[in-house]
CSV table of C-alpha atoms and ligand atoms in Angstrom, one decimal:
chain,number,residue,atom,x,y,z
A,1281,MET,CA,82.6,77.6,116.3
A,1282,ARG,CA,82.7,76.4,112.7
A,1283,SER,CA,81.4,78.1,109.6
A,1284,ASP,CA,78.3,76.4,108.4
A,1285,THR,CA,76.3,78.6,106.1
A,1286,SER,CA,74.5,79.0,102.9
A,1287,SER,CA,74.0,82.2,100.9
A,1288,GLU,CA,70.8,83.4,99.3
A,1289,SER,CA,70.2,85.1,96.0
A,1290,ALA,CA,68.0,88.2,95.9
A,1291,ASP,CA,64.9,86.2,94.7
A,1292,VAL,CA,64.9,84.1,97.8
A,1293,LEU,CA,65.5,87.0,100.1
A,1294,ASP,CA,61.8,87.2,100.9
A,1295,GLN,CA,61.6,83.6,101.9
A,1296,PRO,CA,61.4,83.0,105.7
A,1297,VAL,CA,64.5,81.8,107.4
A,1298,ALA,CA,64.2,78.4,109.0
A,1299,SER,CA,63.5,78.4,112.7
A,1300,GLY,CA,66.6,78.9,114.8
A,1301,ASN,CA,68.7,80.2,111.8
A,1302,VAL,CA,69.5,83.8,111.3
A,1303,ARG,CA,70.3,85.7,108.1
A,1304,CYS,CA,73.3,88.1,108.1
A,1305,ASP,CA,72.9,91.1,105.9
A,1306,ALA,CA,76.2,92.8,106.7
A,1307,CYS,CA,77.5,92.1,103.2
A,1308,PRO,CA,76.1,90.9,99.9
A,1309,VAL,CA,76.7,87.2,100.6
A,1310,LEU,CA,73.6,87.2,102.9
A,1311,CYS,CA,74.6,84.1,104.8
A,1312,ILE,CA,72.0,82.1,106.6
A,1313,ILE,CA,73.7,80.9,109.8
A,1314,ARG,CA,72.6,77.9,111.8
A,1315,PRO,CA,72.5,78.0,115.6
A,1316,GLY,CA,76.0,78.0,117.1
A,1317,LYS,CA,77.7,78.5,113.7
A,1318,THR,CA,79.5,81.4,112.0
A,1319,GLY,CA,79.0,83.0,108.7
A,1320,ALA,CA,81.3,82.6,105.7
A,1321,CYS,CA,83.6,85.3,106.9
A,1322,ASP,CA,83.9,84.1,110.5
A,1323,ARG,CA,83.0,87.6,111.7
A,1324,TYR,CA,79.3,87.0,112.5
A,1325,ALA,CA,77.7,84.1,114.3
A,1326,ASN,CA,74.3,82.8,115.3
A,1327,VAL,CA,74.5,83.0,119.1
A,1328,GLU,CA,71.3,81.7,120.7
A,1329,GLY,CA,69.2,82.8,117.8
A,1330,ALA,CA,70.7,86.3,117.5
A,1331,LEU,CA,73.1,87.6,114.9
A,1332,SER,CA,76.2,88.5,116.8
A,1333,ARG,CA,79.5,90.2,115.7
A,1334,LEU,CA,82.3,88.1,117.1
A,1335,ASP,CA,85.2,90.5,117.1
A,1336,PRO,CA,85.2,93.1,119.8
A,1337,LEU,CA,85.0,96.8,119.0
A,1338,VAL,CA,88.5,98.3,119.4
A,1339,ILE,CA,88.8,101.4,121.4
A,1340,THR,CA,92.2,103.1,121.5
A,1341,GLU,CA,93.3,105.2,124.4
A,1342,ARG,CA,96.0,107.6,125.0
A,1343,VAL,CA,97.7,106.5,128.2
A,1344,HIS,CA,98.8,109.0,130.8
A,1345,ARG,CA,102.3,108.5,132.0
A,1346,GLU,CA,102.8,110.0,135.4
A,1347,GLY,CA,105.8,109.2,137.4
A,1348,GLY,CA,106.7,106.5,134.9
A,1349,GLU,CA,103.4,104.7,135.7
A,1350,VAL,CA,101.0,104.0,132.9
A,1351,VAL,CA,97.4,104.8,133.8
A,1352,PRO,CA,95.0,103.6,131.1
A,1353,PHE,CA,91.8,105.5,130.9
A,1354,LEU,CA,89.6,102.5,130.3
A,1355,GLU,CA,90.7,101.1,133.7
A,1356,ARG,CA,89.0,104.0,135.3
A,1357,SER,CA,86.0,103.9,133.0
A,1358,ARG,CA,85.1,100.5,134.4
A,1359,GLU,CA,83.9,102.5,137.4
A,1360,TRP,CA,82.2,105.0,135.3
A,1361,GLN,CA,79.1,106.4,137.0
A,1362,GLY,CA,77.5,108.1,134.1
A,1363,GLU,CA,79.2,111.5,134.3
A,1364,LEU,CA,79.9,113.5,131.1
A,1365,LEU,CA,83.4,112.6,129.9
A,1366,SER,CA,85.0,115.7,128.6
A,1367,ASP,CA,88.3,115.4,126.6
A,1368,ALA,CA,88.3,111.7,127.1
A,1369,PRO,CA,91.5,110.3,125.9
A,1370,VAL,CA,89.8,107.5,124.0
A,1371,PHE,CA,88.9,107.0,120.4
A,1372,VAL,CA,86.4,104.6,119.0
A,1373,THR,CA,87.9,102.9,115.9
A,1374,GLY,CA,86.0,101.1,113.2
A,1375,VAL,CA,87.8,97.8,114.0
A,1376,GLY,CA,85.0,95.3,115.0
A,1377,SER,CA,82.2,97.9,114.5
A,1378,GLY,CA,80.2,96.4,111.6
A,1379,THR,CA,79.2,97.6,108.2
A,1380,THR,CA,76.5,99.7,106.7
A,1381,TYR,CA,75.5,97.3,104.0
A,1382,PRO,CA,73.1,97.5,102.1
A,1383,ASP,CA,73.8,101.2,102.2
A,1384,TYR,CA,70.6,102.6,103.7
A,1385,ARG,CA,71.7,102.2,107.3
A,1386,PRO,CA,73.6,104.7,109.4
A,1387,ALA,CA,77.0,103.7,110.5
A,1388,PRO,CA,77.0,101.3,113.4
A,1389,PHE,CA,78.5,103.9,115.8
A,1390,ILE,CA,78.1,107.6,115.5
A,1391,VAL,CA,79.8,108.8,118.6
A,1392,SER,CA,79.6,112.2,120.2
A,1393,SER,CA,82.2,113.4,122.6
A,1394,ARG,CA,83.6,116.7,123.8
A,1395,HIS,CA,87.1,117.9,123.0
A,1396,ALA,CA,88.6,121.2,124.0
A,1397,ASP,CA,85.1,122.5,124.6
A,1398,VAL,CA,84.0,121.6,121.1
A,1399,ASP,CA,81.2,119.0,120.5
A,1400,MET,CA,82.6,116.5,118.1
A,1401,VAL,CA,81.3,113.4,116.4
A,1402,THR,CA,83.1,110.4,115.1
A,1403,VAL,CA,81.3,108.2,112.5
A,1404,VAL,CA,82.6,104.7,113.0
A,1405,THR,CA,82.2,101.9,110.5
A,1406,GLU,CA,83.8,99.1,108.6
A,1407,GLY,CA,83.8,99.5,104.8
A,1408,ILE,CA,83.5,96.7,102.4
A,1409,PHE,CA,86.1,97.5,99.8
A,1410,SER,CA,86.1,95.6,96.5
A,1411,TYR,CA,88.0,98.5,94.9
A,1412,CYS,CA,91.1,98.2,96.9
A,1413,GLY,CA,94.7,97.0,96.9
A,1414,VAL,CA,98.0,97.5,98.6
A,1415,LYS,CA,101.1,99.3,97.5
A,1416,VAL,CA,104.2,97.6,98.7
A,1417,LYS,CA,107.6,99.4,99.0
A,1418,ILE,CA,110.5,97.0,99.4
A,1419,ASP,CA,113.8,98.5,100.5
A,1420,THR,CA,116.3,96.7,98.3
A,1421,ASP,CA,118.4,97.2,95.2
A,1422,ARG,CA,118.1,93.5,94.3
A,1423,PHE,CA,116.3,92.8,91.1
A,1424,LEU,CA,112.8,91.5,92.0
A,1425,GLY,CA,111.5,91.3,88.4
A,1426,PRO,CA,110.9,93.3,85.3
A,1427,GLU,CA,108.4,96.2,85.4
A,1428,GLN,CA,104.9,95.0,84.8
A,1429,ALA,CA,105.9,91.4,85.6
A,1430,ALA,CA,103.1,89.4,87.1
A,1431,ILE,CA,103.2,88.7,90.9
A,1432,ARG,CA,101.7,85.3,91.8
A,1433,MET,CA,100.5,83.4,94.8
A,1434,ASP,CA,99.5,79.8,94.4
A,1435,ASP,CA,99.8,80.3,90.6
A,1436,GLU,CA,97.2,83.1,90.5
A,1437,GLN,CA,98.2,86.6,89.5
A,1438,VAL,CA,97.6,88.9,92.4
A,1439,GLY,CA,99.5,92.0,91.2
A,1440,HIS,CA,102.4,93.3,89.3
A,1441,VAL,CA,105.8,95.0,89.6
A,1442,THR,CA,105.5,98.7,89.1
A,1443,THR,CA,108.9,100.5,89.2
A,1444,ALA,CA,111.9,101.3,91.4
A,1445,GLU,CA,111.9,104.3,93.7
A,1446,TYR,CA,115.0,105.7,95.4
A,1447,GLY,CA,116.5,102.5,96.9
A,1448,SER,CA,113.2,100.6,96.9
A,1449,GLN,CA,111.3,98.3,94.5
A,1450,MET,CA,107.5,99.0,94.3
A,1451,LEU,CA,104.7,96.4,93.9
A,1452,ALA,CA,101.0,96.9,93.3
A,1453,LEU,CA,98.9,94.1,94.6
A,1454,GLY,CA,95.1,93.4,94.4
A,1455,GLY,CA,92.9,96.0,92.7
A,1456,VAL,CA,89.5,95.4,91.3
A,1457,ARG,CA,90.7,93.5,88.2
A,1458,HIS,CA,92.2,90.8,90.3
A,1459,LEU,CA,89.5,90.8,93.0
A,1460,THR,CA,86.4,90.7,90.8
A,1461,GLY,CA,87.6,90.9,87.2
A,1462,GLY,CA,89.2,87.5,86.9
A,1463,THR,CA,88.3,84.0,87.9
A,1464,LYS,CA,86.6,83.3,91.3
A,1465,ARG,CA,89.8,81.6,92.5
A,1466,GLU,CA,92.0,84.5,91.4
A,1467,GLY,CA,89.7,86.9,93.4
A,1468,ARG,CA,89.8,84.8,96.5
A,1469,VAL,CA,93.6,84.3,96.4
A,1470,ALA,CA,94.1,88.0,95.8
A,1471,CYS,CA,91.8,88.9,98.6
A,1472,SER,CA,93.6,86.6,101.0
A,1473,VAL,CA,97.0,88.1,100.1
A,1474,LEU,CA,95.7,91.6,100.7
A,1475,GLU,CA,94.1,90.6,104.1
A,1476,ARG,CA,97.2,88.9,105.3
A,1477,LEU,CA,99.6,91.7,104.2
A,1478,CYS,CA,97.3,94.3,105.8
A,1479,ASN,CA,97.2,92.3,109.0
A,1480,ARG,CA,101.0,92.4,108.9
A,1481,GLU,CA,101.5,88.7,108.2
A,1482,ALA,CA,104.4,87.4,106.1
A,1483,VAL,CA,103.5,86.5,102.6
A,1484,GLU,CA,105.8,84.9,100.0
A,1485,LEU,CA,105.2,86.1,96.5
A,1486,ALA,CA,106.6,84.7,93.2
A,1487,ILE,CA,107.5,87.2,90.5
A,1488,ASP,CA,107.5,86.1,86.8
A,1489,GLY,CA,111.0,86.3,85.5
A,1490,GLY,CA,112.3,87.4,88.8
A,1491,SER,CA,112.6,86.5,92.5
A,1492,ARG,CA,110.6,85.0,95.3
A,1493,VAL,CA,110.2,87.6,98.0
A,1494,VAL,CA,108.8,87.4,101.5
A,1495,VAL,CA,107.0,90.6,102.3
A,1496,GLN,CA,105.8,91.6,105.8
A,1497,ALA,CA,104.9,95.1,106.8
A,1498,GLY,CA,107.6,96.6,109.0
A,1499,MET,CA,110.0,93.7,108.5
A,1500,PRO,CA,113.1,93.3,106.3
A,1501,PRO,CA,112.3,91.7,102.9
A,1502,VAL,CA,113.7,88.2,102.2
A,1503,VAL,CA,114.7,87.9,98.5
A,1504,ASP,CA,115.3,84.4,97.2
A,1505,GLY,CA,115.9,83.2,100.8
A,1506,GLU,CA,118.3,86.0,101.6
A,1507,GLN,CA,117.3,88.6,104.2
A,1508,GLU,CA,118.0,92.2,103.1
A,1509,VAL,CA,119.7,94.2,105.7
A,1510,ARG,CA,120.5,97.6,104.4
A,1511,MET,CA,118.8,100.1,102.2
A,1512,ARG,CA,121.4,101.8,99.9
A,1513,VAL,CA,122.7,105.2,101.1
A,1514,GLY,CA,121.9,106.7,97.7
A,1515,CYS,CA,122.6,106.1,94.0
A,1516,GLY,CA,126.2,105.7,92.9
A,1517,SER,CA,126.4,109.3,91.9
A,1518,ALA,CA,125.0,110.5,95.2
A,1519,THR,CA,127.4,108.2,97.1
A,1520,ILE,CA,130.3,109.7,95.3
A,1521,GLY,CA,129.2,113.2,96.3
A,1522,MET,CA,128.5,112.3,99.9
A,1523,PHE,CA,131.9,110.6,100.6
A,1524,ALA,CA,134.3,112.2,98.1
A,1525,LYS,CA,136.1,114.3,100.7
A,1526,GLN,CA,136.7,111.2,102.9
A,1527,TRP,CA,138.4,109.4,100.0
A,1528,LEU,CA,140.5,112.4,98.8
A,1529,GLY,CA,144.2,111.7,99.2
A,1530,HIS,CA,143.6,108.0,100.0
A,1531,ALA,CA,142.4,106.7,96.7
A,1532,ASP,CA,143.1,107.8,93.1
A,1533,GLU,CA,139.8,106.5,91.8
A,1534,VAL,CA,136.5,105.3,93.4
A,1535,ILE,CA,133.8,103.6,91.4
A,1536,VAL,CA,130.5,103.1,93.1
A,1537,VAL,CA,128.7,100.3,91.4
A,1538,ASP,CA,124.9,100.8,91.1
A,1539,ASP,CA,122.2,99.4,88.8
A,1540,HIS,CA,120.8,102.9,88.4
A,1541,ILE,CA,123.8,105.3,88.2
A,1542,THR,CA,127.3,104.1,88.6
A,1543,GLY,CA,129.6,106.9,89.8
A,1544,VAL,CA,133.3,107.4,88.9
A,1545,LEU,CA,134.9,109.8,91.3
A,1546,SER,CA,137.8,111.4,89.3
A,1547,GLU,CA,135.5,112.1,86.4
A,1548,HIS,CA,132.5,113.2,88.5
A,1549,GLN,CA,131.9,116.8,89.3
A,1550,ALA,CA,132.7,116.1,93.0
A,1551,GLY,CA,136.1,114.8,92.0
A,1552,ARG,CA,136.7,117.8,89.7
A,1553,PHE,CA,135.8,120.2,92.5
A,1554,LEU,CA,138.4,118.5,94.7
A,1555,SER,CA,140.9,118.9,91.8
A,1556,MET,CA,141.4,115.1,91.4
A,1557,GLN,CA,143.5,114.0,88.5
A,1558,PRO,CA,141.5,112.0,85.8
A,1559,ALA,CA,142.4,108.4,86.3
A,1560,GLY,CA,141.5,107.0,82.9
A,1561,ILE,CA,139.4,104.1,84.1
A,1562,GLN,CA,136.6,103.7,81.6
A,1563,VAL,CA,133.5,101.9,82.7
A,1564,ARG,CA,130.8,100.2,80.6
A,1565,GLY,CA,127.3,101.5,80.1
A,1566,ARG,CA,125.8,104.7,78.8
A,1567,LYS,CA,127.4,107.9,80.0
A,1568,SER,CA,124.8,110.4,81.3
A,1569,THR,CA,126.9,113.3,82.5
A,1570,PRO,CA,130.6,113.3,83.6
A,1571,GLY,CA,131.3,110.5,86.1
A,1572,ARG,CA,127.7,109.1,85.9
A,1573,TYR,CA,126.9,106.0,84.0
A,1574,PHE,CA,123.6,104.2,83.3
A,1575,ARG,CA,123.2,100.5,82.7
A,1576,VAL,CA,126.8,99.3,83.4
A,1577,ALA,CA,125.3,95.8,83.7
A,1578,GLU,CA,121.9,94.1,83.8
A,1579,PRO,CA,119.8,94.2,87.0
A,1580,GLY,CA,120.4,91.3,89.4
A,1581,SER,CA,121.3,90.3,92.9
A,1582,GLY,CA,125.0,91.2,92.6
A,1583,TRP,CA,126.9,94.4,93.3
A,1584,GLY,CA,124.6,97.4,93.7
A,1585,GLY,CA,121.6,95.7,92.3
A,1586,THR,CA,123.4,94.6,89.1
A,1587,ASN,CA,124.0,91.1,88.0
A,1588,ILE,CA,127.8,91.3,88.4
A,1589,GLN,CA,129.8,89.3,90.9
A,1590,ASP,CA,133.2,90.6,89.9
A,1591,PRO,CA,133.3,94.4,89.8
A,1592,LEU,CA,136.1,94.5,87.3
A,1593,ASP,CA,133.6,93.2,84.7
A,1594,ILE,CA,132.3,96.8,84.4
A,1595,VAL,CA,135.8,98.2,83.6
A,1596,GLU,CA,135.8,98.5,79.9
A,1597,SER,CA,139.3,99.9,79.4
A,1598,VAL,CA,142.2,101.7,81.1
A,1599,ASP,CA,143.6,104.7,79.2
A,1600,PRO,CA,147.4,104.5,79.1
A,1601,GLU,CA,147.6,108.2,78.5
A,1602,ARG,CA,146.0,108.9,81.9
A,1603,ALA,CA,146.3,105.9,84.2
A,1604,TRP,CA,149.6,105.1,85.9
A,1605,PRO,CA,151.2,102.1,87.6
A,1606,GLY,CA,150.5,102.1,91.3
A,1607,LEU,CA,147.1,103.9,90.8
A,1608,ARG,CA,144.9,103.0,93.8
A,1609,MET,CA,141.3,102.2,93.1
A,1610,LEU,CA,138.3,101.4,95.4
A,1611,MET,CA,135.2,99.7,93.9
A,1612,VAL,CA,132.3,99.6,96.3
A,1613,SER,CA,128.5,99.1,96.2
A,1614,THR,CA,125.9,101.6,97.3
A,1615,THR,CA,125.3,99.8,100.6
A,1616,GLY,CA,129.0,99.2,101.3
A,1617,GLU,CA,128.3,95.5,101.6
A,1618,GLN,CA,130.6,94.7,98.7
A,1619,SER,CA,134.0,96.4,98.3
A,1620,ALA,CA,137.3,95.7,96.8
A,1621,TRP,CA,140.7,97.5,96.6
A,1622,TYR,CA,143.0,97.4,93.6
A,1623,VAL,CA,146.4,98.8,92.6
A,1624,LEU,CA,147.3,99.0,88.9
A,1625,ASP,CA,150.4,97.0,88.0
A,1626,ASP,CA,153.1,98.1,85.5
A,1627,ARG,CA,150.8,96.9,82.6
A,1628,LEU,CA,148.0,99.0,84.1
A,1629,VAL,CA,146.0,95.9,85.0
A,1630,PRO,CA,144.1,96.3,88.3
A,1631,GLN,CA,145.4,93.8,90.9
A,1632,PRO,CA,143.6,93.0,94.2
A,1633,ALA,CA,145.4,94.4,97.2
A,1634,PRO,CA,144.8,94.6,101.0
A,1635,MET,CA,142.5,97.4,101.7
A,1636,PRO,CA,144.1,100.2,103.8
A,1637,ASP,CA,142.5,100.9,107.1
A,1638,VAL,CA,141.4,104.4,106.2
A,1639,ILE,CA,139.6,103.1,103.1
A,1640,ALA,CA,138.0,100.2,105.1
A,1641,LYS,CA,136.7,102.9,107.6
A,1642,ALA,CA,135.3,104.9,104.7
A,1643,VAL,CA,133.5,101.8,103.4
A,1644,ALA,CA,132.1,101.2,106.9
A,1645,ARG,CA,130.9,104.8,106.9
A,1646,ILE,CA,128.8,104.0,103.8
A,1647,LYS,CA,127.2,101.0,105.6
A,1648,GLU,CA,126.6,103.1,108.7
A,1649,ASN,CA,124.7,105.6,106.7
A,1650,CYS,CA,122.4,103.0,105.2
A,1651,GLU,CA,119.0,102.7,106.9
A,1652,PRO,CA,117.5,99.3,107.8
A,1653,ALA,CA,115.8,97.6,104.8
A,1654,LEU,CA,112.1,97.2,105.5
A,1655,CYS,CA,108.8,96.4,103.7
A,1656,THR,CA,106.1,99.0,103.8
A,1657,VAL,CA,102.5,98.1,103.1
A,1658,LEU,CA,100.0,100.8,102.3
A,1659,PHE,CA,96.3,100.0,102.0
A,1660,MET,CA,94.7,101.9,99.2
A,1661,GLY,CA,90.9,102.0,98.5
A,1662,GLY,CA,88.0,104.2,97.5
A,1663,ALA,CA,85.2,104.9,100.0
A,1664,GLY,CA,82.1,104.0,98.0
A,1665,GLY,CA,78.4,104.8,98.3
A,1666,SER,CA,77.8,102.5,101.2
A,1667,LEU,CA,80.4,104.1,103.4
A,1668,ARG,CA,79.4,107.6,102.6
A,1669,ALA,CA,75.6,107.0,102.9
A,1670,GLY,CA,76.3,105.6,106.3
A,1671,VAL,CA,77.7,108.9,107.3
A,1672,THR,CA,75.2,111.3,105.8
A,1673,GLU,CA,72.1,111.2,103.6
A,1674,ASN,CA,73.8,113.5,101.3
A,1675,PRO,CA,77.1,111.7,100.5
A,1676,VAL,CA,78.6,114.3,98.2
A,1677,ARG,CA,78.7,116.8,101.1
A,1678,LEU,CA,80.9,114.4,103.0
A,1679,THR,CA,83.3,114.2,100.1
A,1680,ARG,CA,83.5,118.0,99.9
A,1681,SER,CA,84.0,118.2,103.7
A,1682,VAL,CA,86.8,115.8,103.5
A,1683,LYS,CA,88.5,117.6,100.7
A,1684,ALA,CA,88.1,120.9,102.6
A,1685,SER,CA,89.8,119.2,105.6
A,1686,LEU,CA,86.7,119.9,107.7
A,1687,THR,CA,86.3,116.1,108.3
A,1688,ARG,CA,89.3,114.0,109.3
A,1689,VAL,CA,89.4,110.5,107.9
A,1690,THR,CA,91.2,107.8,109.8
A,1691,CYS,CA,91.5,104.0,109.4
A,1692,GLY,CA,91.6,102.3,112.8
A,1693,GLY,CA,92.7,105.7,114.2
A,1694,ALA,CA,95.7,105.8,111.8
A,1695,PRO,CA,96.1,108.9,109.6
A,1696,VAL,CA,95.3,108.5,105.9
A,1697,TYR,CA,96.3,110.3,102.8
A,1698,VAL,CA,93.2,111.3,100.8
A,1699,TRP,CA,94.0,111.7,97.1
A,1700,PRO,CA,93.0,114.9,95.4
A,1701,GLY,CA,90.4,114.8,92.7
A,1702,GLY,CA,87.0,113.0,92.9
A,1703,GLY,CA,85.8,110.6,95.5
A,1704,ILE,CA,87.4,109.6,98.8
A,1705,THR,CA,90.4,107.5,97.7
A,1706,LEU,CA,92.7,107.0,100.5
A,1707,MET,CA,96.0,105.3,101.6
A,1708,ALA,CA,96.8,104.1,105.1
A,1709,ASP,CA,100.0,102.7,106.5
A,1710,VAL,CA,98.9,99.4,108.0
A,1711,SER,CA,101.6,99.4,110.6
A,1712,LYS,CA,99.9,102.4,112.3
A,1713,MET,CA,96.6,100.5,112.7
A,1714,PRO,CA,95.7,98.2,115.5
A,1715,ALA,CA,96.6,94.5,115.1
A,1716,ARG,CA,94.3,92.5,112.9
A,1717,SER,CA,92.3,95.5,111.8
A,1718,PHE,CA,91.4,93.9,108.4
A,1719,GLY,CA,88.8,91.3,107.6
A,1720,SER,CA,87.3,90.0,104.4
A,1721,VAL,CA,84.1,88.7,102.9
A,1722,PRO,CA,83.8,86.1,100.1
A,1723,THR,CA,82.4,88.4,97.5
A,1724,PRO,CA,85.5,88.9,97.6
A,1725,ALA,CA,86.3,92.2,99.3
A,1726,LEU,CA,88.3,93.5,102.2
A,1727,VAL,CA,86.6,94.8,105.3
A,1728,VAL,CA,88.4,97.9,106.5
A,1729,PRO,CA,87.8,100.1,109.6
A,1730,ILE,CA,87.2,103.7,108.8
A,1731,GLU,CA,86.3,106.7,110.9
A,1732,PHE,CA,85.1,110.2,110.0
A,1733,THR,CA,85.7,112.8,112.8
A,1734,LEU,CA,84.2,116.3,112.6
A,1735,PRO,CA,82.5,118.9,114.8
A,1736,LEU,CA,78.9,118.0,115.7
A,1737,ASP,CA,77.5,121.3,114.2
A,1738,HIS,CA,79.2,120.6,110.9
A,1739,TYR,CA,77.9,117.0,111.0
A,1740,ARG,CA,74.4,118.5,111.3
A,1741,GLU,CA,75.0,120.8,108.3
A,1742,LEU,CA,76.1,117.8,106.2
A,1743,GLY,CA,72.8,116.1,106.8
A,1744,GLY,CA,74.3,113.6,109.1
A,1745,HIS,CA,72.2,110.9,110.8
A,1746,MET,CA,71.6,113.0,114.0
A,1747,ASP,CA,69.1,110.5,115.3
A,1748,SER,CA,71.8,107.9,115.5
A,1749,VAL,CA,74.3,109.9,117.5
A,1750,ILE,CA,75.1,108.3,120.8
A,1751,PRO,CA,77.4,109.6,123.5
A,1752,LEU,CA,80.8,108.2,124.0
A,1753,GLU,CA,79.8,107.0,127.4
A,1754,THR,CA,77.2,104.7,125.9
A,1755,VAL,CA,79.9,103.0,123.7
A,1756,LEU,CA,82.2,102.7,126.7
A,1757,ALA,CA,79.5,101.1,128.8
A,1758,GLN,CA,78.8,98.3,126.3
A,1759,ALA,CA,80.6,95.0,127.0
A,1760,ARG,CA,81.8,94.0,123.5
A,1761,ARG,CA,84.9,96.1,123.4
A,1762,THR,CA,88.6,95.9,123.8
A,1763,ALA,CA,91.2,98.5,124.4
A,1764,ALA,CA,94.4,99.2,122.5
A,1765,GLU,CA,97.1,101.8,123.3
A,1766,TRP,CA,97.1,104.7,121.0
A,1767,LEU,CA,100.2,104.8,118.9
A,1768,PRO,CA,102.0,108.0,120.0
A,1769,GLU,CA,103.3,108.7,116.5
A,1770,ASN,CA,99.7,108.9,115.2
A,1771,PRO,CA,98.2,112.4,115.3
A,1772,TRP,CA,95.3,112.6,117.6
A,1773,PRO,CA,92.2,112.5,115.4
A,1774,PHE,CA,90.3,115.2,117.1
A,1775,ARG,CA,92.8,117.8,116.1
A,1776,ILE,CA,91.3,118.1,112.7
A,1777,ASP,CA,92.5,121.3,111.2
A,1778,PRO,CA,94.0,124.6,112.3
A,1779,ALA,CA,90.7,126.2,111.4
A,1780,PHE,CA,89.1,124.3,114.2
A,1781,PRO,CA,89.9,124.7,117.9
A,1782,ALA,CA,92.1,121.8,119.0
B,486,SF4,S1,80.1,86.7,104.7
B,486,SF4,FE1,78.8,88.6,104.8
B,486,SF4,S2,76.7,87.8,105.1
B,486,SF4,FE2,78.1,86.1,105.6
B,486,SF4,S3,78.4,86.3,107.8
B,486,SF4,FE3,80.1,87.5,106.8
B,486,SF4,S4,79.3,89.6,106.7
B,486,SF4,FE4,77.5,88.3,107.1
């Protein structure tokens, strides 16, 4: 089926649609779809004169594992005879459900079910998010680009570098200014990047004044063609503290090279506690506190996220009053991936030397303590009027209920973090959602599954659309659905709050 549509403006909305065509009103584009064709988003089609949603509704199920055998609930439900399903281990997600546009309609599925003797309701919909973006965490010390540097795809800016967190570089992509505040092309490119990242596809981004990085949720980053393997064990100072005892007696000085804080063992508090003799090796950079140095070099792809390739470049001087011939010195990066062993000669010049086994083992211990480097993609968006009106005629009550933890919000069944303050602004880890949960429409905006789960009585109090509540069995009986296994690490959404019976 091929997209073959036109869109209408509001003043032609009243005009009749040509015979055989259908008008889709699931988003502001208002496609007119010819027979056998799809709308601009490929999510709706004209099937024999009826507007039809193409993707199936995704229902997740907790599988029972008895005697090692997996027994999916939905297998049994095919033989369902109409009995009341109490504590059914299934959850109807918003994936494939449909939208509430243009805001006056109840959500496409408002599903009642019974859990632990409590009547519950889950309001299931797909939100059209133009106020949205992703936050990307990339586990690497490598320099990706200056803070605030533009991040581009196909020469369009789609986001910017924010800052570094502990062992990770952070990017902000999308957002309303790129989606709708720039040119049409910028908006479409940004929306495409967001959709692909949220659907866990690999996306290569170019950062002004920095690197090209391939980002894919749950996968190692690839920076300038090189796959990152390890996330650093800590900053240089923390590494000194963690491993100081293992080096004691085997090295006279250890320098952990780090773009953030370079640590110098004999000068560091850890070395002093261990009564180490000051070694007189002075490193470059700005001294913060004893044994901790900022900015020993510029950021880069070298040792410890600096731009240096030869670690001796950060040694500014050797104090002849303190250092001594034969002094043994380890220089190592925060991942242990780079290391070198030196012995001072009679002129107090560090000379490379074979690394003793005990030191090589200590370096290997640093590597062993590094976690795998991964990319993490969090969707972030604000639930607007359309979404909330689809849940209740009095949307502010829903906001209050969510803030009071009386209503649980999930995206494709995945838990979300709801920001404090006004509105329902949430973040969701896309790796905890079913595959291909996200879609888009050309306005441009992302289409995102979202569910609100709460006790039925509370839903009535909120002014919910009680006339639209349908039993879970009705949803299960409909053909256009598919099943996905519930991710065991996701909290089951019916366990809303300790204040409610589980
Ligand atoms: S782009 Fe909007 S109007 Fe067109 S088919 Fe998709 S949801 Fe319907």
